[in-house]
Amino acid sequence: MFLYWGKRLEPLVAEYYSMHTQYKVRRVNAVLQHPDPDKHFMLANLDYSVVGNADVQILECKTAGEHGAKLWRDGIPLYVLCQVQHQLAVTGKKAAHVCVLICGHETRIFKVTRSESVIQHIVNAERYFWDCVEKDIPPDADASESAAKALQLLYPAHVPLSVEDLSHDPHANQLFDQLIKMKADLQDQQEHFDQLKHQIQMLMKDNERAVFSRGSVVWKKAKDTISLNTKTLIEHQPELIQQYPLHKQGSRRFNIFTDAES
């Protein structure tokens, strides 16, 4: 839904920009490619071009809701800066304007000037990415949610009784040692956190909120709820599972075992 409204509001943002700046804009209905054959992998989709202006040549329109508004509090978010610098790299232009509609009632215009040092970093990163695509090398796994989803999609099920022997792989063993240490550190931190939390709860007693010199905590009871005891229901009426089945695909679980626990 957010993408839908972003697309619908884009022409209105461009219209406001043109009215506010007196700059004429033109919709760009094409996928642009870097003119340098060595950078053929760099493509860009522009929202609008600014016509006949020596100072600014590109317009990027954005919309932000109540959750995204905080990203614009101190200026242009980093991901938008990278996007616009990429556009400047592909087109060879000098500068762009970013016009953002925040929460449907506040509009801001920012100027992004071409930065050769930033563009060089972007080109290097994109070249590395494209090289991995051509060689069919998957990107390194990181801590992002998208990485977790990708791994579940790539390897949704295990081969029963199969073993990958990494005991002689120095890098793999280093990762495993770090994982064990991190698990122990997290457990210690969680225990310390719980201890501090419980001590504060003892001080709060039955008060809903406690205030401190640097903030506050709230400790309140959630509303009582009534839910369906499906286990008992199926025991009494087992035919219901055939009438109203709900299939849930299982996911792989990651469990850690050390030699001491074996």
PDB file of C-alpha atoms in Angstrom:
ATOM      1  CA  MET A   1       0.000   0.000   0.000  1.00  0.00           C
ATOM      2  CA  PHE A   2       2.869   2.370   0.773  1.00  0.00           C
ATOM      3  CA  LEU A   3       4.351   1.766  -2.690  1.00  0.00           C
ATOM      4  CA  TYR A   4       0.917   2.368  -4.232  1.00  0.00           C
ATOM      5  CA  TRP A   5       0.491   5.769  -2.600  1.00  0.00           C
ATOM      6  CA  GLY A   6       4.110   6.675  -3.269  1.00  0.00           C
ATOM      7  CA  LYS A   7       3.527   6.105  -6.976  1.00  0.00           C
ATOM      8  CA  ARG A   8       0.179   7.920  -6.972  1.00  0.00           C
ATOM      9  CA  LEU A   9       1.548  10.944  -5.116  1.00  0.00           C
ATOM     10  CA  GLU A  10       4.750  11.227  -7.139  1.00  0.00           C
ATOM     11  CA  PRO A  11       3.227  13.492  -9.864  1.00  0.00           C
ATOM     12  CA  LEU A  12       1.765  15.752  -7.174  1.00  0.00           C
ATOM     13  CA  VAL A  13       5.152  16.066  -5.487  1.00  0.00           C
ATOM     14  CA  ALA A  14       6.698  16.941  -8.861  1.00  0.00           C
ATOM     15  CA  GLU A  15       3.944  19.489  -9.493  1.00  0.00           C
ATOM     16  CA  TYR A  16       4.586  21.131  -6.115  1.00  0.00           C
ATOM     17  CA  TYR A  17       8.319  21.203  -6.815  1.00  0.00           C
ATOM     18  CA  SER A  18       7.816  22.839 -10.196  1.00  0.00           C
ATOM     19  CA  MET A  19       5.409  25.398  -8.747  1.00  0.00           C
ATOM     20  CA  HIS A  20       7.670  26.159  -5.770  1.00  0.00           C
ATOM     21  CA  THR A  21      10.953  26.445  -7.696  1.00  0.00           C
ATOM     22  CA  GLN A  22       9.610  27.629 -11.062  1.00  0.00           C
ATOM     23  CA  TYR A  23      11.708  24.877 -12.668  1.00  0.00           C
ATOM     24  CA  LYS A  24      10.151  22.913 -15.504  1.00  0.00           C
ATOM     25  CA  VAL A  25      10.352  19.140 -15.120  1.00  0.00           C
ATOM     26  CA  ARG A  26       9.874  16.315 -17.590  1.00  0.00           C
ATOM     27  CA  ARG A  27       8.985  12.707 -16.859  1.00  0.00           C
ATOM     28  CA  VAL A  28      11.724  10.228 -17.824  1.00  0.00           C
ATOM     29  CA  ASN A  29      10.190   7.031 -19.206  1.00  0.00           C
ATOM     30  CA  ALA A  30      13.353   5.058 -19.844  1.00  0.00           C
ATOM     31  CA  VAL A  31      15.984   2.931 -18.156  1.00  0.00           C
ATOM     32  CA  LEU A  32      19.275   4.774 -18.507  1.00  0.00           C
ATOM     33  CA  GLN A  33      22.640   3.042 -18.832  1.00  0.00           C
ATOM     34  CA  HIS A  34      26.103   4.366 -18.064  1.00  0.00           C
ATOM     35  CA  PRO A  35      27.748   5.407 -21.374  1.00  0.00           C
ATOM     36  CA  ASP A  36      31.088   3.873 -20.395  1.00  0.00           C
ATOM     37  CA  PRO A  37      31.191   0.236 -21.646  1.00  0.00           C
ATOM     38  CA  ASP A  38      33.294  -0.613 -18.593  1.00  0.00           C
ATOM     39  CA  LYS A  39      30.324   0.400 -16.420  1.00  0.00           C
ATOM     40  CA  HIS A  40      27.567  -1.185 -18.508  1.00  0.00           C
ATOM     41  CA  PHE A  41      26.110  -2.775 -15.363  1.00  0.00           C
ATOM     42  CA  MET A  42      25.096   0.635 -13.983  1.00  0.00           C
ATOM     43  CA  LEU A  43      21.454   1.376 -14.794  1.00  0.00           C
ATOM     44  CA  ALA A  44      19.172   4.093 -13.448  1.00  0.00           C
ATOM     45  CA  ASN A  45      15.488   4.988 -13.410  1.00  0.00           C
ATOM     46  CA  LEU A  46      14.905   8.713 -12.987  1.00  0.00           C
ATOM     47  CA  ASP A  47      11.650  10.200 -11.765  1.00  0.00           C
ATOM     48  CA  TYR A  48      12.023  13.491 -13.615  1.00  0.00           C
ATOM     49  CA  SER A  49      14.629  15.588 -15.376  1.00  0.00           C
ATOM     50  CA  VAL A  50      14.846  19.312 -14.688  1.00  0.00           C
ATOM     51  CA  VAL A  51      14.652  21.106 -18.033  1.00  0.00           C
ATOM     52  CA  GLY A  52      17.005  23.913 -19.034  1.00  0.00           C
ATOM     53  CA  ASN A  53      18.633  24.425 -15.647  1.00  0.00           C
ATOM     54  CA  ALA A  54      22.396  24.701 -15.319  1.00  0.00           C
ATOM     55  CA  ASP A  55      22.316  24.274 -11.542  1.00  0.00           C
ATOM     56  CA  VAL A  56      20.155  21.144 -11.136  1.00  0.00           C
ATOM     57  CA  GLN A  57      19.335  18.492 -13.726  1.00  0.00           C
ATOM     58  CA  ILE A  58      17.523  15.662 -11.874  1.00  0.00           C
ATOM     59  CA  LEU A  59      14.453  15.546  -9.626  1.00  0.00           C
ATOM     60  CA  GLU A  60      13.876  12.618  -7.276  1.00  0.00           C
ATOM     61  CA  CYS A  61      10.416  12.559  -5.645  1.00  0.00           C
ATOM     62  CA  LYS A  62       9.828  10.849  -2.299  1.00  0.00           C
ATOM     63  CA  THR A  63       6.975  10.350   0.159  1.00  0.00           C
ATOM     64  CA  ALA A  64       7.338   9.475   3.835  1.00  0.00           C
ATOM     65  CA  GLY A  65       4.688   8.393   6.336  1.00  0.00           C
ATOM     66  CA  GLU A  66       4.773   8.740  10.108  1.00  0.00           C
ATOM     67  CA  HIS A  67       7.296   5.917  10.479  1.00  0.00           C
ATOM     68  CA  GLY A  68       9.558   7.043   7.638  1.00  0.00           C
ATOM     69  CA  ALA A  69       9.418  10.716   8.639  1.00  0.00           C
ATOM     70  CA  LYS A  70      12.048  10.253  11.355  1.00  0.00           C
ATOM     71  CA  LEU A  71      14.569   9.246   8.684  1.00  0.00           C
ATOM     72  CA  TRP A  72      14.292  12.744   7.215  1.00  0.00           C
ATOM     73  CA  ARG A  73      14.619  14.564  10.540  1.00  0.00           C
ATOM     74  CA  ASP A  74      18.286  15.470  10.029  1.00  0.00           C
ATOM     75  CA  GLY A  75      18.317  15.719   6.248  1.00  0.00           C
ATOM     76  CA  ILE A  76      18.397  13.197   3.418  1.00  0.00           C
ATOM     77  CA  PRO A  77      18.598   9.545   4.514  1.00  0.00           C
ATOM     78  CA  LEU A  78      21.771   7.736   3.517  1.00  0.00           C
ATOM     79  CA  TYR A  79      19.983   5.311   1.196  1.00  0.00           C
ATOM     80  CA  VAL A  80      18.486   8.214  -0.781  1.00  0.00           C
ATOM     81  CA  LEU A  81      21.856   9.952  -0.996  1.00  0.00           C
ATOM     82  CA  CYS A  82      23.373   6.779  -2.435  1.00  0.00           C
ATOM     83  CA  GLN A  83      20.487   6.425  -4.886  1.00  0.00           C
ATOM     84  CA  VAL A  84      20.866   9.986  -6.157  1.00  0.00           C
ATOM     85  CA  GLN A  85      24.666   9.803  -6.389  1.00  0.00           C
ATOM     86  CA  HIS A  86      24.165   6.633  -8.441  1.00  0.00           C
ATOM     87  CA  GLN A  87      21.818   8.545 -10.753  1.00  0.00           C
ATOM     88  CA  LEU A  88      24.374  11.334 -11.126  1.00  0.00           C
ATOM     89  CA  ALA A  89      27.048   8.748 -11.912  1.00  0.00           C
ATOM     90  CA  VAL A  90      24.978   7.093 -14.646  1.00  0.00           C
ATOM     91  CA  THR A  91      23.814  10.327 -16.269  1.00  0.00           C
ATOM     92  CA  GLY A  92      26.976  12.374 -15.794  1.00  0.00           C
ATOM     93  CA  LYS A  93      24.911  15.238 -14.357  1.00  0.00           C
ATOM     94  CA  LYS A  94      26.161  17.720 -11.768  1.00  0.00           C
ATOM     95  CA  ALA A  95      23.363  17.948  -9.205  1.00  0.00           C
ATOM     96  CA  ALA A  96      19.873  16.798  -8.279  1.00  0.00           C
ATOM     97  CA  HIS A  97      17.000  17.939  -6.114  1.00  0.00           C
ATOM     98  CA  VAL A  98      15.151  15.597  -3.774  1.00  0.00           C
ATOM     99  CA  CYS A  99      11.600  16.712  -3.014  1.00  0.00           C
ATOM    100  CA  VAL A 100       9.930  14.779  -0.196  1.00  0.00           C
ATOM    101  CA  LEU A 101       6.334  14.907   1.025  1.00  0.00           C
ATOM    102  CA  ILE A 102       6.298  14.059   4.748  1.00  0.00           C
ATOM    103  CA  CYS A 103       3.102  12.770   6.368  1.00  0.00           C
ATOM    104  CA  GLY A 104       1.029  14.320   3.599  1.00  0.00           C
ATOM    105  CA  HIS A 105       1.407  17.923   4.773  1.00  0.00           C
ATOM    106  CA  GLU A 106       5.086  18.922   4.948  1.00  0.00           C
ATOM    107  CA  THR A 107       7.319  19.280   1.898  1.00  0.00           C
ATOM    108  CA  ARG A 108      11.082  19.685   1.862  1.00  0.00           C
ATOM    109  CA  ILE A 109      13.545  20.147  -0.980  1.00  0.00           C
ATOM    110  CA  PHE A 110      17.189  19.102  -0.686  1.00  0.00           C
ATOM    111  CA  LYS A 111      20.037  19.560  -3.124  1.00  0.00           C
ATOM    112  CA  VAL A 112      22.530  16.757  -3.783  1.00  0.00           C
ATOM    113  CA  THR A 113      25.737  17.789  -5.530  1.00  0.00           C
ATOM    114  CA  ARG A 114      27.810  15.268  -7.433  1.00  0.00           C
ATOM    115  CA  SER A 115      30.606  13.783  -5.305  1.00  0.00           C
ATOM    116  CA  GLU A 116      33.319  11.960  -7.233  1.00  0.00           C
ATOM    117  CA  SER A 117      34.658  10.229  -4.100  1.00  0.00           C
ATOM    118  CA  VAL A 118      31.217   8.871  -3.166  1.00  0.00           C
ATOM    119  CA  ILE A 119      30.558   7.836  -6.765  1.00  0.00           C
ATOM    120  CA  GLN A 120      33.839   5.924  -6.870  1.00  0.00           C
ATOM    121  CA  HIS A 121      32.801   3.945  -3.780  1.00  0.00           C
ATOM    122  CA  ILE A 122      29.416   3.225  -5.391  1.00  0.00           C
ATOM    123  CA  VAL A 123      31.009   2.120  -8.667  1.00  0.00           C
ATOM    124  CA  ASN A 124      33.399  -0.200  -6.827  1.00  0.00           C
ATOM    125  CA  ALA A 125      30.572  -1.747  -4.805  1.00  0.00           C
ATOM    126  CA  GLU A 126      28.359  -2.213  -7.864  1.00  0.00           C
ATOM    127  CA  ARG A 127      31.242  -3.651  -9.888  1.00  0.00           C
ATOM    128  CA  TYR A 128      31.925  -6.190  -7.135  1.00  0.00           C
ATOM    129  CA  PHE A 129      28.217  -7.063  -6.973  1.00  0.00           C
ATOM    130  CA  TRP A 130      27.932  -7.488 -10.750  1.00  0.00           C
ATOM    131  CA  ASP A 131      31.089  -9.592 -10.855  1.00  0.00           C
ATOM    132  CA  CYS A 132      29.492 -11.909  -8.292  1.00  0.00           C
ATOM    133  CA  VAL A 133      26.334 -12.076 -10.428  1.00  0.00           C
ATOM    134  CA  GLU A 134      28.282 -13.022 -13.554  1.00  0.00           C
ATOM    135  CA  LYS A 135      30.296 -15.651 -11.689  1.00  0.00           C
ATOM    136  CA  ASP A 136      27.204 -16.917  -9.830  1.00  0.00           C
ATOM    137  CA  ILE A 137      28.825 -16.164  -6.472  1.00  0.00           C
ATOM    138  CA  PRO A 138      26.247 -15.486  -3.744  1.00  0.00           C
ATOM    139  CA  PRO A 139      26.853 -12.396  -1.585  1.00  0.00           C
ATOM    140  CA  ASP A 140      28.311 -12.819   1.874  1.00  0.00           C
ATOM    141  CA  ALA A 141      25.687 -13.443   4.521  1.00  0.00           C
ATOM    142  CA  ASP A 142      25.115 -10.532   6.886  1.00  0.00           C
ATOM    143  CA  ALA A 143      22.905  -9.848   9.900  1.00  0.00           C
ATOM    144  CA  SER A 144      19.937  -8.517   7.901  1.00  0.00           C
ATOM    145  CA  GLU A 145      16.445  -9.983   7.881  1.00  0.00           C
ATOM    146  CA  SER A 146      16.689 -10.326   4.103  1.00  0.00           C
ATOM    147  CA  ALA A 147      19.752 -12.572   4.508  1.00  0.00           C
ATOM    148  CA  ALA A 148      17.813 -14.838   6.877  1.00  0.00           C
ATOM    149  CA  LYS A 149      14.898 -15.044   4.411  1.00  0.00           C
ATOM    150  CA  ALA A 150      17.250 -15.742   1.510  1.00  0.00           C
ATOM    151  CA  LEU A 151      18.911 -18.617   3.378  1.00  0.00           C
ATOM    152  CA  GLN A 152      15.515 -20.138   4.203  1.00  0.00           C
ATOM    153  CA  LEU A 153      14.517 -19.910   0.528  1.00  0.00           C
ATOM    154  CA  LEU A 154      17.822 -21.272  -0.764  1.00  0.00           C
ATOM    155  CA  TYR A 155      17.982 -24.162   1.687  1.00  0.00           C
ATOM    156  CA  PRO A 156      14.422 -24.748   2.972  1.00  0.00           C
ATOM    157  CA  ALA A 157      14.957 -28.381   4.009  1.00  0.00           C
ATOM    158  CA  HIS A 158      17.821 -30.526   5.225  1.00  0.00           C
ATOM    159  CA  VAL A 159      19.022 -33.850   3.844  1.00  0.00           C
ATOM    160  CA  PRO A 160      18.418 -36.389   6.651  1.00  0.00           C
ATOM    161  CA  LEU A 161      21.588 -37.725   8.314  1.00  0.00           C
ATOM    162  CA  SER A 162      23.818 -35.637   6.029  1.00  0.00           C
ATOM    163  CA  VAL A 163      26.957 -34.006   7.504  1.00  0.00           C
ATOM    164  CA  GLU A 164      29.153 -31.188   6.211  1.00  0.00           C
ATOM    165  CA  ASP A 165      32.597 -31.781   7.742  1.00  0.00           C
ATOM    166  CA  LEU A 166      34.185 -28.379   8.378  1.00  0.00           C
ATOM    167  CA  SER A 167      36.525 -29.562  11.120  1.00  0.00           C
ATOM    168  CA  HIS A 168      39.603 -28.936   8.934  1.00  0.00           C
ATOM    169  CA  ASP A 169      38.450 -25.561   7.589  1.00  0.00           C
ATOM    170  CA  PRO A 170      40.286 -22.825   9.581  1.00  0.00           C
ATOM    171  CA  HIS A 171      37.851 -20.063   8.604  1.00  0.00           C
ATOM    172  CA  ALA A 172      34.779 -22.155   9.451  1.00  0.00           C
ATOM    173  CA  ASN A 173      36.248 -23.145  12.822  1.00  0.00           C
ATOM    174  CA  GLN A 174      37.034 -19.507  13.571  1.00  0.00           C
ATOM    175  CA  LEU A 175      33.412 -18.587  12.851  1.00  0.00           C
ATOM    176  CA  PHE A 176      32.190 -21.396  15.102  1.00  0.00           C
ATOM    177  CA  ASP A 177      34.487 -20.339  17.965  1.00  0.00           C
ATOM    178  CA  GLN A 178      33.209 -16.771  17.654  1.00  0.00           C
ATOM    179  CA  LEU A 179      29.637 -18.066  17.623  1.00  0.00           C
ATOM    180  CA  ILE A 180      30.159 -20.035  20.843  1.00  0.00           C
ATOM    181  CA  LYS A 181      31.720 -17.033  22.565  1.00  0.00           C
ATOM    182  CA  MET A 182      28.968 -14.718  21.363  1.00  0.00           C
ATOM    183  CA  LYS A 183      26.309 -17.125  22.612  1.00  0.00           C
ATOM    184  CA  ALA A 184      27.935 -17.225  26.054  1.00  0.00           C
ATOM    185  CA  ASP A 185      28.311 -13.429  26.130  1.00  0.00           C
ATOM    186  CA  LEU A 186      24.666 -12.938  25.141  1.00  0.00           C
ATOM    187  CA  GLN A 187      23.542 -15.341  27.847  1.00  0.00           C
ATOM    188  CA  ASP A 188      25.600 -13.473  30.457  1.00  0.00           C
ATOM    189  CA  GLN A 189      24.240 -10.138  29.240  1.00  0.00           C
ATOM    190  CA  GLN A 190      20.671 -11.454  29.274  1.00  0.00           C
ATOM    191  CA  GLU A 191      21.090 -12.719  32.840  1.00  0.00           C
ATOM    192  CA  HIS A 192      22.533  -9.366  33.931  1.00  0.00           C
ATOM    193  CA  PHE A 193      19.728  -7.521  32.143  1.00  0.00           C
ATOM    194  CA  ASP A 194      17.084  -9.690  33.818  1.00  0.00           C
ATOM    195  CA  GLN A 195      18.695  -9.139  37.217  1.00  0.00           C
ATOM    196  CA  LEU A 196      18.638  -5.357  36.806  1.00  0.00           C
ATOM    197  CA  LYS A 197      15.062  -5.478  35.519  1.00  0.00           C
ATOM    198  CA  HIS A 198      13.872  -7.542  38.471  1.00  0.00           C
ATOM    199  CA  GLN A 199      15.598  -5.245  40.968  1.00  0.00           C
ATOM    200  CA  ILE A 200      13.857  -2.222  39.452  1.00  0.00           C
ATOM    201  CA  GLN A 201      10.528  -4.073  39.499  1.00  0.00           C
ATOM    202  CA  MET A 202      11.031  -4.717  43.213  1.00  0.00           C
ATOM    203  CA  LEU A 203      11.480  -0.967  43.714  1.00  0.00           C
ATOM    204  CA  MET A 204       8.394  -0.162  41.633  1.00  0.00           C
ATOM    205  CA  LYS A 205       6.097  -2.534  43.561  1.00  0.00           C
ATOM    206  CA  ASP A 206       2.569  -2.026  42.178  1.00  0.00           C
ATOM    207  CA  ASN A 207       3.232   1.323  40.476  1.00  0.00           C
ATOM    208  CA  GLU A 208       2.683   1.500  36.736  1.00  0.00           C
ATOM    209  CA  ARG A 209       5.592   3.819  35.967  1.00  0.00           C
ATOM    210  CA  ALA A 210       8.938   4.728  37.472  1.00  0.00           C
ATOM    211  CA  VAL A 211      10.940   7.806  36.525  1.00  0.00           C
ATOM    212  CA  PHE A 212      14.686   8.262  36.707  1.00  0.00           C
ATOM    213  CA  SER A 213      17.112  11.088  36.047  1.00  0.00           C
ATOM    214  CA  ARG A 214      17.654   9.857  32.481  1.00  0.00           C
ATOM    215  CA  GLY A 215      14.306   8.327  31.557  1.00  0.00           C
ATOM    216  CA  SER A 216      11.499   6.096  32.729  1.00  0.00           C
ATOM    217  CA  VAL A 217      10.115   2.554  32.630  1.00  0.00           C
ATOM    218  CA  VAL A 218       6.534   1.301  32.435  1.00  0.00           C
ATOM    219  CA  TRP A 219       5.405  -1.985  33.992  1.00  0.00           C
ATOM    220  CA  LYS A 220       1.742  -2.620  33.313  1.00  0.00           C
ATOM    221  CA  LYS A 221      -0.512  -5.620  33.000  1.00  0.00           C
ATOM    222  CA  ALA A 222      -1.771  -6.578  29.556  1.00  0.00           C
ATOM    223  CA  LYS A 223      -5.499  -7.012  29.019  1.00  0.00           C
ATOM    224  CA  ASP A 224      -6.962 -10.422  29.758  1.00  0.00           C
ATOM    225  CA  THR A 225      -7.831 -12.364  26.619  1.00  0.00           C
ATOM    226  CA  ILE A 226      -9.849 -15.423  25.696  1.00  0.00           C
ATOM    227  CA  SER A 227      -8.495 -17.768  23.037  1.00  0.00           C
ATOM    228  CA  LEU A 228      -9.654 -21.035  21.544  1.00  0.00           C
ATOM    229  CA  ASN A 229      -8.171 -24.182  23.063  1.00  0.00           C
ATOM    230  CA  THR A 230      -7.679 -25.943  19.740  1.00  0.00           C
ATOM    231  CA  LYS A 231      -5.932 -28.960  21.263  1.00  0.00           C
ATOM    232  CA  THR A 232      -8.918 -29.831  23.473  1.00  0.00           C
ATOM    233  CA  LEU A 233     -11.365 -29.016  20.680  1.00  0.00           C
ATOM    234  CA  ILE A 234      -9.653 -31.440  18.282  1.00  0.00           C
ATOM    235  CA  GLU A 235      -9.618 -34.128  20.977  1.00  0.00           C
ATOM    236  CA  HIS A 236     -13.404 -33.829  21.353  1.00  0.00           C
ATOM    237  CA  GLN A 237     -14.162 -33.271  17.660  1.00  0.00           C
ATOM    238  CA  PRO A 238     -11.274 -34.752  15.614  1.00  0.00           C
ATOM    239  CA  GLU A 239     -13.244 -34.472  12.363  1.00  0.00           C
ATOM    240  CA  LEU A 240     -12.740 -30.691  12.445  1.00  0.00           C
ATOM    241  CA  ILE A 241      -9.075 -31.043  11.481  1.00  0.00           C
ATOM    242  CA  GLN A 242     -10.205 -32.628   8.196  1.00  0.00           C
ATOM    243  CA  GLN A 243     -12.837 -29.964   7.566  1.00  0.00           C
ATOM    244  CA  TYR A 244     -10.657 -26.959   8.389  1.00  0.00           C
ATOM    245  CA  PRO A 245      -7.011 -27.905   7.818  1.00  0.00           C
ATOM    246  CA  LEU A 246      -4.277 -25.295   8.083  1.00  0.00           C
ATOM    247  CA  HIS A 247      -0.963 -26.359   6.614  1.00  0.00           C
ATOM    248  CA  LYS A 248       2.129 -24.614   7.978  1.00  0.00           C
ATOM    249  CA  GLN A 249       5.476 -25.179   6.342  1.00  0.00           C
ATOM    250  CA  GLY A 250       8.172 -26.033   8.841  1.00  0.00           C
ATOM    251  CA  SER A 251      11.414 -24.071   8.890  1.00  0.00           C
ATOM    252  CA  ARG A 252      14.906 -25.235   9.724  1.00  0.00           C
ATOM    253  CA  ARG A 253      16.088 -24.610  13.283  1.00  0.00           C
ATOM    254  CA  PHE A 254      19.667 -23.674  14.066  1.00  0.00           C
ATOM    255  CA  ASN A 255      20.956 -25.349  17.241  1.00  0.00           C
ATOM    256  CA  ILE A 256      24.500 -25.125  18.604  1.00  0.00           C
ATOM    257  CA  PHE A 257      26.312 -28.042  20.240  1.00  0.00           C
ATOM    258  CA  THR A 258      29.861 -28.074  21.593  1.00  0.00           C
ATOM    259  CA  ASP A 259      32.053 -31.094  22.315  1.00  0.00           C
ATOM    260  CA  ALA A 260      31.475 -30.512  26.026  1.00  0.00           C
ATOM    261  CA  GLU A 261      27.724 -30.920  25.492  1.00  0.00           C
ATOM    262  CA  SER A 262      27.997 -34.009  23.273  1.00  0.00           C
TER     263      SER A 262
END
